[in-house]
Short mmCIF file of C-alpha atoms and ligand atoms in Angstrom, two decimals:
data_model
loop_
_atom_site.label_atom_id
_atom_site.label_comp_id
_atom_site.label_asym_id
_atom_site.label_seq_id
_atom_site.Cartn_x
_atom_site.Cartn_y
_atom_site.Cartn_z
CA MET A 1 -49.54 69.84 -185.16
CA GLU A 2 -52.28 67.59 -186.47
CA ILE A 3 -55.57 68.48 -185.48
CA ILE A 4 -58.84 65.88 -185.30
CA LEU A 5 -61.81 67.57 -184.99
CA GLY A 6 -64.87 65.45 -183.92
CA LYS A 7 -67.56 65.34 -186.90
CA THR A 8 -70.02 64.79 -183.89
CA ALA A 9 -68.72 67.94 -182.21
CA GLY A 10 -71.38 70.56 -181.17
CA PHE A 11 -75.80 70.88 -180.91
CA CYS A 12 -77.58 67.50 -181.25
CA THR A 13 -80.76 68.08 -182.79
CA GLY A 14 -82.64 68.31 -179.25
CA ILE A 15 -80.85 71.72 -178.76
CA THR A 16 -81.01 72.83 -182.36
CA LEU A 17 -84.97 72.35 -182.08
CA ALA A 18 -85.37 74.08 -178.64
CA LEU A 19 -83.47 77.03 -179.93
CA ASP A 20 -84.92 77.45 -183.12
CA LYS A 21 -88.21 77.20 -181.03
CA THR A 22 -86.91 79.75 -178.66
CA ASN A 23 -85.78 82.39 -181.17
CA LYS A 24 -89.17 82.34 -182.56
CA GLU A 25 -90.60 82.98 -179.63
CA LEU A 26 -88.16 85.96 -179.07
CA ASP A 27 -88.98 87.22 -182.32
CA LYS A 28 -92.51 87.76 -181.57
CA SER A 29 -92.19 89.20 -178.09
CA ASP A 30 -89.60 91.22 -176.35
CA LYS A 31 -89.93 88.86 -173.30
CA VAL A 32 -90.33 85.20 -173.23
CA GLU A 33 -90.00 83.09 -169.66
CA CYS A 34 -87.90 79.87 -169.64
CA LEU A 35 -88.14 77.07 -166.82
CA GLY A 36 -84.48 76.89 -166.05
CA ASP A 37 -81.83 77.78 -168.19
CA LEU A 38 -82.27 76.43 -171.82
CA LEU A 39 -79.11 75.39 -172.15
CA HIS A 40 -75.75 74.73 -170.24
CA ASN A 41 -73.65 77.12 -172.34
CA ASP A 42 -73.21 80.40 -170.75
CA GLN A 43 -72.31 82.00 -173.96
CA VAL A 44 -75.67 81.02 -175.88
CA LEU A 45 -77.43 81.60 -172.88
CA GLU A 46 -76.23 85.14 -172.22
CA LYS A 47 -77.13 86.08 -175.92
CA LEU A 48 -80.76 85.11 -175.53
CA LYS A 49 -80.96 86.69 -172.29
CA ASN A 50 -79.85 89.74 -174.17
CA LYS A 51 -82.88 89.04 -176.63
CA GLY A 52 -85.45 88.99 -173.61
CA LEU A 53 -85.19 85.16 -172.42
CA VAL A 54 -85.92 85.42 -168.56
CA VAL A 55 -84.84 82.46 -166.70
CA ILE A 56 -87.70 81.22 -163.90
CA ASN A 57 -86.82 78.50 -161.74
CA ASP A 58 -90.35 77.71 -160.62
CA ILE A 59 -93.24 77.38 -162.62
CA LYS A 60 -95.16 79.10 -159.88
CA GLU A 61 -93.34 82.58 -160.79
CA ALA A 62 -94.77 82.04 -164.62
CA LYS A 63 -96.31 84.84 -165.46
CA GLN A 64 -98.07 83.37 -169.05
CA LYS A 65 -96.49 81.51 -171.70
CA VAL A 66 -93.22 79.43 -170.48
CA ILE A 67 -90.59 77.44 -172.44
CA ILE A 68 -89.89 74.20 -171.21
CA ARG A 69 -86.22 72.95 -172.33
CA ALA A 70 -84.96 70.04 -174.08
CA HIS A 71 -84.20 68.09 -170.87
CA GLY A 72 -87.73 68.18 -170.02
CA VAL A 73 -89.58 68.76 -166.73
CA LYS A 74 -91.50 66.86 -163.86
CA LYS A 75 -95.07 65.82 -164.50
CA ASP A 76 -96.40 68.06 -162.02
CA VAL A 77 -95.14 71.15 -164.08
CA TYR A 78 -97.53 70.09 -166.88
CA ASP A 79 -100.61 69.36 -164.38
CA TYR A 80 -99.73 73.16 -162.85
CA ALA A 81 -99.74 74.94 -166.02
CA LYS A 82 -102.87 73.15 -167.07
CA GLU A 83 -104.91 74.14 -164.10
CA ASN A 84 -103.31 77.75 -164.22
CA GLY A 85 -103.78 78.44 -167.73
CA ILE A 86 -100.28 78.64 -168.46
CA GLU A 87 -99.07 78.17 -171.92
CA LEU A 88 -96.15 75.79 -172.51
CA VAL A 89 -93.84 76.07 -175.43
CA ASP A 90 -92.78 72.46 -174.91
CA CYS A 91 -89.00 72.09 -176.16
CA THR A 92 -88.41 68.70 -174.64
CA CYS A 93 -86.26 66.71 -176.87
CA PRO A 94 -88.36 64.19 -178.59
CA LYS A 95 -85.96 61.30 -177.38
CA VAL A 96 -86.25 62.48 -174.15
CA LEU A 97 -90.31 62.36 -174.18
CA ARG A 98 -89.73 58.78 -175.49
CA VAL A 99 -87.99 57.90 -172.28
CA HIS A 100 -90.77 59.82 -170.12
CA ASN A 101 -93.38 57.47 -172.20
CA LEU A 102 -91.30 54.34 -171.67
CA ALA A 103 -91.30 55.35 -168.00
CA GLU A 104 -94.85 55.73 -167.60
CA GLU A 105 -95.80 52.65 -169.55
CA LEU A 106 -93.52 50.34 -167.55
CA SER A 107 -94.76 51.94 -164.50
CA LYS A 108 -98.31 51.30 -165.35
CA LYS A 109 -97.47 47.75 -166.15
CA GLY A 110 -96.16 47.18 -162.56
CA TYR A 111 -92.44 47.08 -163.11
CA TYR A 112 -90.60 48.51 -160.27
CA VAL A 113 -88.38 51.10 -162.35
CA VAL A 114 -84.57 51.47 -162.07
CA LEU A 115 -83.62 54.53 -163.61
CA PHE A 116 -79.50 54.92 -164.14
CA GLY A 117 -78.79 58.57 -164.02
CA GLU A 118 -77.42 61.40 -162.28
CA ARG A 119 -79.81 61.78 -159.09
CA LYS A 120 -80.10 65.77 -159.15
CA HIS A 121 -80.15 66.14 -162.94
CA ALA A 122 -83.43 67.83 -164.42
CA GLU A 123 -84.11 65.40 -166.96
CA VAL A 124 -83.74 62.17 -164.46
CA LEU A 125 -85.70 64.09 -162.06
CA GLY A 126 -88.23 64.88 -165.11
CA THR A 127 -88.08 61.11 -166.32
CA PHE A 128 -88.57 59.96 -162.74
CA SER A 129 -91.78 61.60 -161.94
CA PHE A 130 -93.52 59.49 -164.63
CA CYS A 131 -92.50 56.51 -162.61
CA LYS A 132 -95.20 55.30 -159.83
CA GLN A 133 -92.78 52.93 -158.26
CA GLY A 134 -89.02 52.66 -158.79
CA GLU A 135 -85.64 54.37 -157.74
CA ILE A 136 -82.66 56.19 -159.18
CA ILE A 137 -79.25 54.29 -159.15
CA GLU A 138 -76.10 56.21 -160.32
CA ASN A 139 -73.52 53.63 -161.28
CA LEU A 140 -72.58 50.09 -160.60
CA ASP A 141 -71.43 50.18 -156.73
CA GLU A 142 -74.98 51.64 -155.92
CA LEU A 143 -76.56 48.97 -158.27
CA LYS A 144 -74.74 46.28 -156.15
CA GLN A 145 -75.78 47.37 -152.86
CA ARG A 146 -79.55 47.25 -153.93
CA ILE A 147 -79.35 44.16 -155.99
CA ASP A 148 -80.90 42.21 -153.28
CA TYR A 149 -83.77 44.34 -152.70
CA LEU A 150 -84.42 44.47 -156.42
CA ASN A 151 -84.43 41.08 -156.74
CA LYS A 152 -87.15 40.97 -154.12
CA GLN A 153 -89.33 42.96 -156.58
CA GLU A 154 -91.97 41.15 -158.64
CA LYS A 155 -90.64 42.69 -162.01
CA VAL A 156 -88.10 45.30 -162.48
CA ALA A 157 -87.46 47.62 -165.44
CA VAL A 158 -84.10 49.28 -166.07
CA ILE A 159 -83.89 52.72 -168.19
CA THR A 160 -81.55 55.28 -168.48
CA GLN A 161 -80.55 58.87 -168.73
CA THR A 162 -80.13 59.90 -172.56
CA THR A 163 -76.63 60.88 -171.79
CA TYR A 164 -75.50 58.45 -169.48
CA ASN A 165 -71.98 56.81 -170.19
CA LEU A 166 -72.13 53.94 -172.73
CA GLN A 167 -69.32 51.97 -171.40
CA LYS A 168 -70.54 52.39 -167.87
CA PHE A 169 -73.86 50.90 -168.99
CA SER A 170 -72.44 47.96 -170.55
CA GLU A 171 -70.86 46.95 -167.43
CA ILE A 172 -74.10 47.55 -165.50
CA GLU A 173 -75.90 45.32 -168.38
CA LYS A 174 -73.58 42.68 -167.87
CA TYR A 175 -73.81 42.39 -164.08
CA LEU A 176 -77.63 42.37 -164.74
CA LYS A 177 -77.32 39.51 -166.55
CA GLU A 178 -75.72 37.72 -164.01
CA ASN A 179 -77.38 39.03 -160.79
CA LEU A 180 -80.91 40.19 -161.67
CA THR A 181 -82.90 36.93 -160.90
CA THR A 182 -86.32 38.46 -160.96
CA GLU A 183 -88.45 38.96 -164.05
CA ASN A 184 -86.92 42.12 -165.76
CA GLU A 185 -86.35 44.44 -169.00
CA VAL A 186 -83.36 46.28 -169.66
CA TYR A 187 -83.66 49.28 -171.94
CA ASN A 188 -80.58 51.47 -172.98
CA SER A 189 -82.22 54.55 -173.56
CA ILE A 190 -79.05 56.52 -174.24
CA CYS A 191 -80.08 58.84 -177.02
CA ASN A 192 -77.83 57.85 -180.39
CA ALA A 193 -76.46 61.47 -180.31
CA THR A 194 -74.68 61.13 -177.20
CA GLU A 195 -73.89 57.16 -178.16
CA ASN A 196 -72.39 58.42 -181.24
CA ARG A 197 -70.17 61.42 -179.59
CA GLN A 198 -69.00 59.24 -177.12
CA LYS A 199 -67.73 56.37 -179.30
CA GLU A 200 -66.22 58.95 -181.45
CA THR A 201 -64.45 60.67 -178.62
CA GLU A 202 -62.96 57.27 -177.43
CA GLU A 203 -61.79 56.89 -181.02
CA ILE A 204 -60.17 60.01 -181.41
CA ALA A 205 -58.37 60.25 -177.72
CA LYS A 206 -56.74 56.69 -178.25
CA GLN A 207 -54.97 58.28 -181.22
CA VAL A 208 -53.88 61.84 -179.77
CA ASP A 209 -51.55 63.36 -177.36
CA TYR A 210 -53.85 65.88 -175.80
CA MET A 211 -57.71 66.08 -176.10
CA ILE A 212 -59.83 69.35 -175.72
CA ILE A 213 -63.34 68.89 -174.76
CA ILE A 214 -65.66 72.25 -174.93
CA GLY A 215 -68.65 72.69 -173.46
CA GLY A 216 -70.41 74.13 -170.66
CA LYS A 217 -69.33 73.52 -166.89
CA LYS A 218 -72.77 72.55 -165.87
CA SER A 219 -73.20 70.06 -169.10
CA SER A 220 -73.73 66.68 -168.00
CA ASN A 221 -72.86 65.14 -171.65
CA THR A 222 -69.58 67.51 -171.95
CA ASN A 223 -68.34 65.96 -168.57
CA LYS A 224 -68.83 62.42 -169.56
CA LEU A 225 -66.91 63.24 -172.79
CA TYR A 226 -64.33 64.69 -170.61
CA GLU A 227 -64.31 61.33 -168.28
CA ILE A 228 -63.83 59.33 -171.53
CA SER A 229 -60.81 61.37 -173.06
CA LYS A 230 -59.26 61.20 -169.34
CA LYS A 231 -59.13 57.51 -169.64
CA TYR A 232 -57.92 57.29 -173.40
CA CYS A 233 -55.66 60.18 -173.50
CA LYS A 234 -52.40 61.07 -171.39
CA LYS A 235 -53.58 64.54 -171.25
CA ALA A 236 -56.92 66.06 -171.48
CA ILE A 237 -58.54 69.40 -170.86
CA LYS A 238 -62.03 70.37 -170.50
CA ILE A 239 -62.81 74.34 -171.72
CA GLU A 240 -65.82 76.78 -171.85
CA THR A 241 -63.83 79.08 -173.94
CA VAL A 242 -60.88 79.46 -176.06
CA GLN A 243 -59.12 81.88 -173.54
CA GLU A 244 -58.97 78.66 -171.20
CA LEU A 245 -56.33 77.45 -173.83
CA TYR A 246 -54.11 80.59 -173.55
CA ASN A 247 -51.88 79.02 -170.71
CA GLU A 248 -51.76 75.54 -171.67
CA ASP A 249 -48.29 74.22 -172.78
CA LEU A 250 -48.65 72.70 -175.95
CA LYS A 251 -44.87 72.36 -177.00
CA ASN A 252 -44.39 68.48 -177.97
CA ILE A 253 -47.76 67.75 -178.87
CA ASN A 254 -47.84 66.20 -182.37
CA LYS A 255 -51.72 65.39 -182.27
CA ILE A 256 -54.58 67.10 -180.78
CA GLY A 257 -58.08 65.94 -180.68
CA VAL A 258 -61.19 68.42 -180.31
CA MET A 259 -64.56 67.37 -179.29
CA ALA A 260 -67.46 69.34 -178.11
CA GLY A 261 -70.70 68.82 -175.95
CA ALA A 262 -74.63 69.02 -177.07
CA SER A 263 -74.73 72.62 -176.07
CA THR A 264 -71.37 74.05 -177.88
CA PRO A 265 -72.37 76.25 -180.57
CA LYS A 266 -69.99 76.18 -183.82
CA GLU A 267 -68.91 79.46 -182.93
CA SER A 268 -66.76 78.23 -179.82
CA ILE A 269 -65.60 75.14 -181.77
CA ASP A 270 -64.33 77.32 -184.74
CA GLU A 271 -62.62 79.91 -182.14
CA VAL A 272 -60.41 76.76 -180.62
CA ILE A 273 -59.86 75.36 -184.19
CA LYS A 274 -58.57 78.92 -185.30
CA TYR A 275 -56.50 79.25 -182.13
CA LEU A 276 -54.62 76.27 -182.40
CA LYS A 277 -54.00 76.53 -186.12
CA GLU A 278 -52.28 80.01 -185.18
CA ARG A 279 -50.46 78.72 -182.48
CA ASP A 280 -48.73 76.08 -184.48
S1 SF4 B 301 -78.53 64.87 -175.82
FE1 SF4 B 301 -80.08 63.69 -177.35
S2 SF4 B 301 -81.64 63.54 -175.91
FE2 SF4 B 301 -80.31 65.18 -175.20
S3 SF4 B 301 -81.16 66.94 -176.29
FE3 SF4 B 301 -79.59 66.00 -177.55
S4 SF4 B 301 -80.64 64.55 -178.79
FE4 SF4 B 301 -82.19 65.01 -177.23
#
């Protein structure tokens, strides 16, 4: 059995930075609060909780110092912390911060900002809070329903969630070129780590009989890798831990592809590779 492991599998720079900063805080203190789960991986999160990380769900629950995770937060969290003397350890990924700044800048210039992404995702809610006027659109179907309204706006700017599906955004860009008639600016703000990982997933999925995506159940970028795999490979599975492979029928599989989301630690990837080699 041949195994192809994606070169881009595992932690991205944003998650690595957030973990480094959090571990440094945990070395200094035996209890550190974090607003929301630091990352979407239960195994890593559990280890951090054992070291003293306490997850709070509202900034109003904060006692003193609070970690802001890589996804970023809404603008009012910064305002509340400032007004109430709460120290923030800001681990927002620099690439997410860039999108926040872009949203704010475009909004100030009077653009009606359309943000493509998952309406309930923390990153999307954070970015959208920097827009004075605009809306969140999830996909091309929704865009088609909103296009007449958008064309009534004086000027429209389009941005994306950093983990948006690259191929779906290409279809959106094409549709906008043909149908958005008002003054507009379109920005692909998908981060390069996401872009490269999605491209590599597609390449691998096209050449294997079976595709394994490793990542947290709540991880948005992992779910997109799974969507891509299902499109290009006849058999694809999304797992969080190696145990989920134990009952999989791998008979007649000659070539397996392995990819992992941005919050998946190296240990989880290594365990899967070791298991596949042993089962061969
Ligand atoms: S996926 Fe991209 S934007 Fe998100 S944390 Fe990682 S590097 Fe940053």
